[in-house]
Amino acid sequence: MKPLVKNTISILSAGLLALGSAIYPNFVSAVEVSNSILEKNNKTASPLDNNLETKVTLSFPGSEDVLAQDIVFVLDKSGASDQKGIDSQARQFLDDIKQQADEKGLNIKIGIVNFYYAGKVRQELTDVVKNYNDIQNKLKSSVLGFGTNMHAGLLAAKKMLDDDTAVAAKNKHIILISDGATYLYSKNNDFTTAYTRSFNPTKQKDPNVYNDRRDLQGGIWEYQSRDYNLKIDWKKFNGTDVNFIFSYAMGGSWPWDPNKPENKDKPKPSIKYLGEYLDYYRQQEQDTSKNWAQYDYAYTFFSRRKGGGKNGVVPIENNAPANIDIAFMKADDVFQEMVNAGYQMNVYYKNKADFNGSLFLKYLARNSNDGKLNKDFQQLKKEVLEKVAKGSTVVDYIGKDFDFVNDVGKISLKVGTAMLQAEEIKDRALAGSDAHYGFGKNNDNTYRFELIYKKVDADAANKETLTLKINETVYPRIPVVLEYQEKLVKKPTAPGIYKLDTNEKATLYPVDANDNKGTPVDFPQPQVTYKVEGGNFDNPDPSPFPFTPDPEVNRKARIELLDEVPDTAACK
């Protein structure tokens, strides 16, 4: 018989299709949208038809890859009052989050950490819908304990977020609620143990030289044993005539009333001066010749009343860091580590009692919120509940072997089960071969979604692109499904089975309702098969390309046929 060579499309006969489904199980899969929650961004391609066209389907947003979020409450057990009802606002926020997560298929986990002398994990990260009652009860209940160690609380919260590697950093949130009065600290990331240090004038070499001989027992007022027993004019804050002492750094007292008109041009308390103060004592703490850390001792129910550790008390000197200085530094270190990791930091002040720590809380937020405290939960609620909102986009790069079928009749978009018909939009900014489509026309003649096609996109290395503009918030329970068609234009000719990428890449770029950019999430990369038959049927071992169901054999053969060999997986 004569050799027989012909091209056939990979819509195979029933027997071969059954074989193909075993080898390439995802080639013909298509997303099925129902009332169930879409877990991940998805992208599929149908088999090539007789016109060498494939239908590409994108579905988003996925509850796991796009919208998975962690929220950890870090709660100060101290505080004599609930300033502006922050605690009750937090509980209402939790209630709103649970309700919306349930209705819209959001994937939100909640954790709770309390801190007193140690950090205590009250609730590991858990689904807000499934375990709402437990979370709410633990948020309401108080913790018995002594001391205040914000450093320990932040360490515990950071570990909780760090350990959840499935959630993007930008989708991890800290809610710190505190009065800012922290004076204990931990070591070696052990948030279960607290440390302090004491000046205790009664144990100094010559106690009689000190007017204030109170033993403050390593507590929150310990710094007074230094500042009250030494001259306070030993150093000034830069550019001011303000004495360099802790109380002025905190803004709790000031040499003049900054609110009086006659003082409007004089320096005012600010995080600038607190930062200068902490930077100075950070340098002193690093002085190895002094080794101030040798005076640290574990702070327990019994040791806290001893007023000093086994190495004695801290010498009363201007350069000696007090326990509260170290507590502030260490809490700030962990806080800034989370900022640098990309976590979303939210700081709320509660309790204006005998110690006003609000300036320290503002100092913590200097790099995350421009030194401002959160006032309520409305902005955070938008960030959490409307993660893929107006301004989000999907950018899709058409595969090098394909062309986009620029036909309005072959483009569709669904939101949940509602079909939105495509309408052409006249766009003078586009070239003749480009196109602009709208879906879901609003009363003001804008569209809920827009699709912009560019045959040669100058902003994308002159590649062929589709950009879907999202003009409303979208959710996993009612996902967006975009369908369009591509045509194979660069057909392989040598005998073999080819797997061709329908698209080079597709990425969702989320923007939340506060106009903050989220972490981009890539879609899977589907492929279609194309078969070029060939060989001598008189020869039981056809050559040059043996058709075989073994993907590895096909891959090796294709190396001889193609300059660029696609990945053998159905989806990269």
XYZ file of C-alpha atoms in Angstrom:
572
model
C 0.000 0.000 0.000
C 1.027 3.599 -0.537
C 2.131 5.663 2.426
C -0.803 7.639 3.786
C -0.286 11.113 5.289
C -3.092 13.389 6.373
C -3.822 16.096 8.969
C -6.572 15.439 11.458
C -7.863 17.626 14.263
C -7.789 16.277 17.764
C -11.499 15.613 17.951
C -10.778 11.917 17.896
C -13.006 8.966 17.257
C -14.845 7.471 20.205
C -12.173 4.891 20.911
C -9.295 7.316 20.577
C -11.136 9.909 22.653
C -11.463 7.373 25.433
C -7.762 6.712 25.146
C -7.001 10.450 25.101
C -9.055 11.078 28.187
C -6.771 8.758 30.085
C -3.614 10.398 28.778
C -4.740 14.034 28.833
C -7.578 14.134 31.375
C -7.961 17.923 31.471
C -7.974 18.778 27.773
C -11.746 18.777 27.399
C -12.702 19.846 30.900
C -14.860 22.952 31.142
C -15.935 24.839 34.210
C -19.430 24.157 35.469
C -20.819 27.098 37.379
C -23.552 26.451 39.895
C -24.534 27.861 43.235
C -21.498 26.200 44.777
C -18.468 28.265 45.714
C -15.700 28.595 43.126
C -12.600 27.511 45.031
C -9.879 28.592 42.608
C -9.466 30.735 39.524
C -10.017 28.396 36.604
C -9.293 28.402 32.897
C -10.125 25.677 30.391
C -10.124 25.155 26.628
C -12.425 22.915 24.580
C -11.083 20.532 21.904
C -10.442 22.073 18.496
C -13.477 21.901 16.213
C -13.627 21.494 12.430
C -12.738 25.176 12.002
C -9.667 24.760 14.202
C -11.348 26.847 16.899
C -11.347 26.297 20.662
C -13.586 27.872 23.291
C -11.604 29.323 26.196
C -13.356 29.759 29.549
C -12.073 31.840 32.470
C -13.806 31.684 35.857
C -13.014 33.805 38.911
C -12.594 34.824 41.736
C -11.521 31.722 43.625
C -12.244 31.625 47.339
C -8.938 29.881 48.074
C -6.364 31.550 45.831
C -7.804 35.073 45.460
C -9.989 35.681 48.492
C -8.496 33.480 51.204
C -7.831 35.764 54.165
C -6.571 35.519 57.729
C -7.526 37.950 60.491
C -5.845 37.771 63.894
C -7.103 39.813 66.832
C -4.314 40.797 69.238
C -6.039 41.909 72.424
C -4.593 43.691 75.431
C -6.050 42.257 78.624
C -5.396 45.586 80.360
C -7.559 48.666 80.001
C -9.953 50.176 82.506
C -12.511 51.280 79.929
C -13.506 50.616 76.342
C -12.539 53.832 74.584
C -15.167 54.662 71.926
C -16.607 51.159 72.194
C -13.744 49.564 70.251
C -14.395 46.126 71.734
C -18.081 46.233 70.803
C -17.174 47.498 67.325
C -14.819 44.548 66.946
C -17.602 42.111 67.816
C -19.944 43.789 65.330
C -17.211 43.628 62.692
C -16.881 39.901 63.311
C -20.638 39.476 62.981
C -20.659 41.337 59.642
C -17.711 39.325 58.344
C -19.390 36.041 59.215
C -22.662 36.995 57.540
C -21.042 38.184 54.314
C -18.641 35.244 54.182
C -21.584 32.870 54.444
C -23.673 34.644 51.806
C -20.939 35.258 49.241
C -18.670 32.283 49.686
C -15.700 34.114 51.173
C -12.849 32.142 52.701
C -11.979 33.956 55.942
C -10.229 32.534 58.980
C -10.082 34.209 62.393
C -7.488 33.843 65.153
C -7.372 35.407 68.620
C -4.336 36.204 70.786
C -4.513 37.817 74.217
C -1.490 39.232 75.966
C -0.764 39.888 79.609
C 2.682 38.900 80.956
C 2.707 36.320 78.149
C 1.012 35.846 74.813
C -1.868 33.381 74.902
C -3.396 31.886 71.757
C -7.105 31.792 72.554
C -8.142 30.676 69.077
C -6.034 29.216 66.304
C -7.009 30.285 62.790
C -10.428 28.838 62.031
C -13.235 29.374 59.526
C -15.396 32.313 60.589
C -18.617 30.692 59.362
C -18.162 27.191 60.748
C -16.826 28.277 64.138
C -18.471 31.656 64.598
C -19.926 31.027 68.065
C -16.610 29.859 69.514
C -14.812 32.852 68.023
C -17.376 35.334 69.298
C -17.344 33.840 72.803
C -13.560 34.020 73.005
C -13.575 37.563 71.709
C -16.003 38.588 74.451
C -14.394 36.778 77.371
C -11.579 38.306 79.394
C -8.269 36.744 80.387
C -7.032 36.669 83.951
C -3.390 37.531 84.343
C -0.874 40.124 85.433
C 1.570 42.274 83.520
C 1.497 43.584 79.948
C 3.706 42.123 77.222
C 2.648 43.383 73.798
C 5.829 41.918 72.343
C 4.635 38.429 73.307
C 1.188 39.009 71.810
C 2.634 40.179 68.509
C 5.072 37.242 68.435
C 2.190 34.778 68.848
C 0.121 36.506 66.170
C 3.030 36.640 63.731
C 3.707 32.938 64.150
C 0.057 32.175 63.492
C 0.094 34.145 60.239
C 3.549 32.965 59.166
C 2.503 29.335 59.541
C -0.438 29.706 57.146
C 1.522 29.612 53.902
C -1.598 29.073 51.777
C -2.714 32.693 52.197
C -1.017 35.608 50.435
C 0.744 38.107 52.705
C -1.469 40.973 51.547
C -4.490 38.979 52.679
C -3.245 38.618 56.254
C -4.584 41.127 58.767
C -3.610 42.075 62.312
C -6.128 43.862 64.543
C -4.231 45.193 67.564
C -6.450 46.630 70.321
C -4.463 48.067 73.230
C -3.898 50.996 75.562
C -0.239 51.034 74.490
C 1.031 50.481 78.032
C 3.527 47.638 77.675
C 6.600 47.162 79.838
C 7.494 43.449 79.533
C 9.218 41.611 76.697
C 10.162 38.113 75.579
C 13.304 36.451 74.276
C 14.113 33.974 71.496
C 10.542 34.196 70.122
C 9.222 32.483 73.251
C 5.977 34.360 73.853
C 5.141 32.304 76.948
C 7.827 33.902 79.135
C 8.243 37.545 80.130
C 11.305 39.524 81.175
C 11.906 42.860 82.831
C 14.664 44.769 84.605
C 14.711 46.985 87.677
C 16.617 50.038 88.931
C 15.443 49.579 92.562
C 17.219 52.490 94.307
C 17.267 50.579 97.602
C 19.720 48.073 96.103
C 22.078 50.581 94.469
C 25.630 50.924 95.819
C 24.693 54.088 97.689
C 20.907 54.263 98.127
C 21.146 57.470 100.141
C 22.017 59.615 97.118
C 18.581 59.053 95.611
C 15.561 61.082 96.631
C 13.039 58.682 95.103
C 13.750 55.306 96.664
C 10.618 53.466 95.612
C 11.090 49.900 94.454
C 8.912 49.856 91.330
C 9.457 46.104 90.895
C 10.113 46.068 87.156
C 6.637 47.422 86.464
C 5.298 50.075 84.142
C 6.626 53.000 86.201
C 10.156 51.615 86.500
C 11.598 54.343 84.242
C 10.796 56.883 86.993
C 13.586 55.482 89.173
C 15.993 56.736 86.508
C 14.317 59.972 85.437
C 13.253 61.130 88.919
C 16.655 60.525 90.490
C 18.840 62.206 87.852
C 18.992 65.658 86.316
C 16.435 65.845 83.525
C 18.197 68.557 81.526
C 21.170 66.321 80.665
C 20.063 66.087 77.019
C 17.528 67.817 74.739
C 15.438 66.546 71.860
C 16.938 67.695 68.562
C 16.048 71.261 67.661
C 14.139 71.886 70.885
C 14.587 72.991 74.452
C 12.643 69.931 75.635
C 14.393 67.632 78.097
C 15.228 64.147 76.838
C 13.149 62.026 79.214
C 10.549 59.295 78.765
C 7.486 61.262 79.872
C 8.183 64.006 77.329
C 8.914 61.437 74.616
C 5.469 59.957 75.248
C 3.797 63.359 75.142
C 1.971 62.666 78.376
C 3.382 65.846 79.828
C 5.071 68.708 78.012
C 6.868 71.857 79.170
C 4.072 74.000 77.714
C 0.497 73.557 76.623
C 0.714 72.976 72.852
C -2.985 73.851 72.468
C -2.576 77.460 73.587
C -2.297 80.037 70.765
C 0.926 81.506 72.158
C 2.582 78.079 71.791
C 1.412 77.303 68.256
C 4.908 77.648 66.797
C 6.622 75.634 69.519
C 7.399 71.900 69.192
C 4.525 69.556 69.967
C 4.582 65.946 71.132
C 4.890 63.590 68.167
C 6.106 60.186 67.081
C 9.185 61.990 65.762
C 10.450 62.619 69.292
C 9.408 59.192 70.535
C 11.359 57.680 67.642
C 14.401 59.793 68.518
C 14.150 58.633 72.116
C 13.861 54.937 71.234
C 16.668 55.146 68.672
C 18.965 56.559 71.328
C 18.231 53.839 73.855
C 18.437 51.177 71.176
C 22.034 52.279 70.621
C 22.700 52.159 74.353
C 21.259 48.648 74.594
C 23.765 47.533 71.954
C 26.718 48.834 73.979
C 28.570 45.585 74.714
C 30.778 47.249 77.319
C 27.701 47.887 79.455
C 25.808 44.681 78.650
C 22.526 46.050 79.989
C 20.719 42.808 79.103
C 22.550 41.024 81.930
C 20.089 42.628 84.339
C 17.040 41.011 82.724
C 15.109 38.550 84.850
C 12.024 36.447 84.232
C 8.858 38.207 85.323
C 6.593 35.834 87.224
C 3.980 36.159 89.940
C 6.716 35.746 92.554
C 9.804 37.296 90.958
C 8.035 40.531 90.060
C 8.140 41.575 93.718
C 11.873 40.996 94.145
C 12.914 44.185 92.398
C 15.912 42.710 90.582
C 17.386 39.569 89.085
C 20.288 37.337 90.039
C 22.726 39.775 88.438
C 21.394 42.607 90.522
C 19.752 45.848 89.512
C 20.412 48.205 86.630
C 22.757 51.042 87.666
C 20.854 54.315 87.713
C 22.428 56.166 84.792
C 21.013 58.409 82.084
C 22.189 55.975 79.402
C 20.626 52.911 81.035
C 17.594 51.616 79.063
C 14.567 51.026 81.272
C 12.326 47.985 80.940
C 9.658 50.011 79.120
C 12.238 51.178 76.571
C 13.105 47.570 75.737
C 9.439 46.559 75.682
C 8.661 49.313 73.173
C 11.643 48.433 70.987
C 10.907 44.724 70.869
C 7.194 45.189 70.208
C 8.075 47.609 67.418
C 10.605 45.182 65.920
C 7.989 42.455 65.500
C 5.346 44.901 64.301
C 7.655 46.244 61.567
C 8.634 42.699 60.564
C 4.971 42.056 59.816
C 4.687 45.355 57.938
C 7.702 44.396 55.826
C 6.215 40.947 55.210
C 3.211 42.652 53.616
C 0.701 41.958 56.382
C -2.115 44.476 56.815
C -1.715 46.147 60.204
C -4.637 47.765 62.012
C -4.139 49.496 65.374
C -6.933 50.588 67.709
C -6.531 52.516 70.948
C -8.678 51.768 73.949
C -8.604 52.923 77.580
C -7.493 56.363 78.519
C -6.598 55.741 82.142
C -3.484 56.579 84.162
C -1.133 55.723 81.283
C -1.759 57.137 77.827
C 0.054 54.891 75.362
C -1.676 56.214 72.240
C 1.490 57.911 70.961
C 3.363 54.609 71.050
C 0.554 52.962 69.065
C 0.830 55.740 66.476
C 4.571 55.152 66.395
C 3.960 51.477 65.616
C 1.733 52.507 62.698
C 4.243 54.964 61.197
C 5.095 52.700 58.248
C 1.732 51.000 57.819
C -0.810 53.802 58.267
C 1.229 57.012 58.247
C 1.246 57.130 62.039
C -2.536 57.166 62.318
C -4.738 54.935 64.436
C -7.773 53.158 63.055
C -10.987 54.858 64.149
C -13.539 52.218 63.196
C -13.859 49.004 61.189
C -15.513 50.352 58.037
C -12.356 50.627 55.963
C -11.134 47.222 57.099
C -14.515 45.712 56.305
C -14.272 46.961 52.717
C -10.766 45.577 52.439
C -11.821 42.150 53.661
C -15.263 41.803 52.066
C -14.652 43.537 48.732
C -11.309 42.098 47.731
C -11.978 42.026 43.980
C -13.785 45.305 43.378
C -14.011 48.050 40.778
C -10.602 48.638 39.234
C -9.605 44.969 39.199
C -8.546 43.512 35.853
C -7.769 40.237 34.129
C -4.985 40.366 31.536
C -4.846 37.438 29.121
C -2.066 36.803 26.571
C -3.199 34.832 23.511
C -1.033 31.805 22.641
C 1.553 32.249 19.885
C -0.072 29.571 17.702
C -3.553 31.103 17.959
C -5.530 34.205 17.072
C -8.410 35.641 19.066
C -11.707 35.305 17.164
C -12.836 38.920 17.121
C -16.553 38.225 16.700
C -19.100 39.694 19.133
C -21.273 36.625 18.607
C -18.544 34.360 19.963
C -17.923 36.253 23.207
C -20.032 35.881 26.348
C -19.842 36.741 30.033
C -21.882 35.371 32.929
C -22.119 36.503 36.536
C -23.398 33.505 38.420
C -26.211 32.278 36.167
C -26.995 35.688 34.630
C -25.800 36.030 31.038
C -24.570 39.503 30.032
C -24.601 40.034 26.285
C -21.545 41.579 24.667
C -21.981 44.965 23.002
C -19.426 46.659 20.784
C -18.135 49.991 22.101
C -16.810 52.541 19.627
C -13.317 53.363 20.858
C -11.281 55.776 18.771
C -8.188 55.053 20.838
C -7.959 51.548 19.380
C -6.435 50.409 16.097
C -8.613 49.027 13.326
C -7.947 45.390 14.228
C -8.632 45.977 17.932
C -11.988 45.936 19.718
C -13.794 47.146 22.848
C -16.808 45.255 24.242
C -19.132 46.007 27.137
C -21.215 43.632 29.255
C -24.196 44.601 31.424
C -25.067 48.171 30.493
C -25.932 50.448 33.422
C -28.432 53.311 33.450
C -25.607 55.832 33.083
C -24.414 54.035 29.910
C -21.379 52.549 31.651
C -20.840 48.790 31.781
C -20.403 46.316 34.603
C -17.537 44.688 32.681
C -15.478 45.683 29.649
C -13.250 43.598 27.391
C -10.497 45.285 25.389
C -8.778 43.321 22.620
C -5.472 44.421 21.118
C -3.938 42.572 18.219
C -0.569 44.185 18.922
C -0.381 45.574 22.449
C 2.430 48.117 22.730
C 2.185 47.929 26.525
C 2.743 44.156 26.479
C 5.776 43.674 24.233
C 3.515 43.870 21.147
C 1.727 40.665 22.066
C -1.915 39.849 21.397
C -3.880 40.580 24.575
C -7.308 40.651 26.157
C -7.956 42.898 29.162
C -11.145 42.424 31.159
C -12.012 45.499 33.224
C -14.069 44.734 36.329
C -16.347 47.595 37.390
C -18.089 45.991 40.376
C -17.268 43.720 43.305
C -17.330 40.009 42.460
C -17.607 36.969 44.728
C -16.887 33.211 44.595
C -20.529 32.177 45.083
C -21.558 34.158 41.987
C -18.356 33.934 39.926
C -17.627 35.682 36.665
C -17.304 33.375 33.648
C -15.823 34.815 30.452
C -15.934 32.735 27.267
C -14.338 33.528 23.937
C -12.863 31.617 20.999
C -9.429 31.269 19.489
C -8.380 29.877 16.124
C -5.290 27.764 15.500
C -3.308 29.587 12.805
C 0.150 28.037 13.102
C -0.447 24.350 12.411
C 2.310 21.784 12.880
C 2.962 19.747 9.725
C 5.256 16.906 10.753
C 3.520 13.722 11.968
C 2.901 13.632 15.697
C 0.623 14.586 18.551
C 1.026 18.179 19.678
C -0.173 19.937 22.788
C -0.515 23.640 22.169
C -0.866 26.452 24.691
C -4.035 28.399 23.994
C -2.653 31.265 26.050
C 0.777 32.323 27.219
C -0.486 33.637 30.541
C -3.586 35.020 32.245
C -3.546 36.915 35.545
C -6.141 38.473 37.829
C -4.981 41.781 39.305
C -7.308 42.424 42.266
C -8.089 45.873 43.668
C -10.178 46.144 46.832
C -12.942 48.633 47.625
C -10.388 50.945 49.275
C -8.483 51.049 45.966
C -5.606 48.991 47.374
C -3.898 46.570 45.001
C -3.890 42.924 46.042
C -1.579 40.071 45.131
C -1.891 39.049 41.449
C -3.131 35.493 40.905
C -2.394 33.490 37.751
C -4.931 31.266 36.031
C -4.093 27.719 34.910
C -2.672 27.475 31.380
C -4.831 25.147 29.255
C -3.702 23.275 26.154
C -5.401 21.570 23.231
C -4.158 18.588 21.215
C -3.472 18.599 17.500
C -2.596 15.411 15.667
C -0.772 15.090 12.372
C -1.133 11.496 11.170
C 1.497 9.838 9.043
C 3.437 6.620 8.402
C 3.569 3.547 6.163
C 0.678 1.218 7.069
C 2.545 -1.725 5.428
C 5.191 -1.288 8.123
C 4.152 -2.624 11.552
C 6.560 -0.163 13.128
C 5.637 3.151 11.457
C 8.289 5.789 11.070
C 9.337 8.518 11.653
C 6.794 9.156 14.456
C 5.232 6.181 16.247
C 1.779 7.025 17.630
C 1.678 5.736 21.160
C -0.372 6.469 24.281
C 2.819 6.916 26.270
C 3.231 10.692 26.877
C 6.960 10.343 27.544
C 7.521 8.624 24.183
C 5.512 11.351 22.465
C 7.524 14.012 24.260
C 10.830 12.542 23.079
C 9.567 12.274 19.522
C 8.290 15.848 19.559
C 11.731 17.104 20.466
C 12.770 16.157 16.922
C 9.719 17.902 15.451
C 9.480 21.215 17.274
C 11.901 24.006 18.005
C 9.844 24.889 21.087
C 8.393 21.953 22.956
C 5.325 22.669 25.126
C 5.116 21.167 28.586
C 3.582 17.707 28.605
C 1.112 18.552 31.386
C -2.448 19.410 30.465
C -2.208 22.621 32.472
C 1.043 24.216 33.590
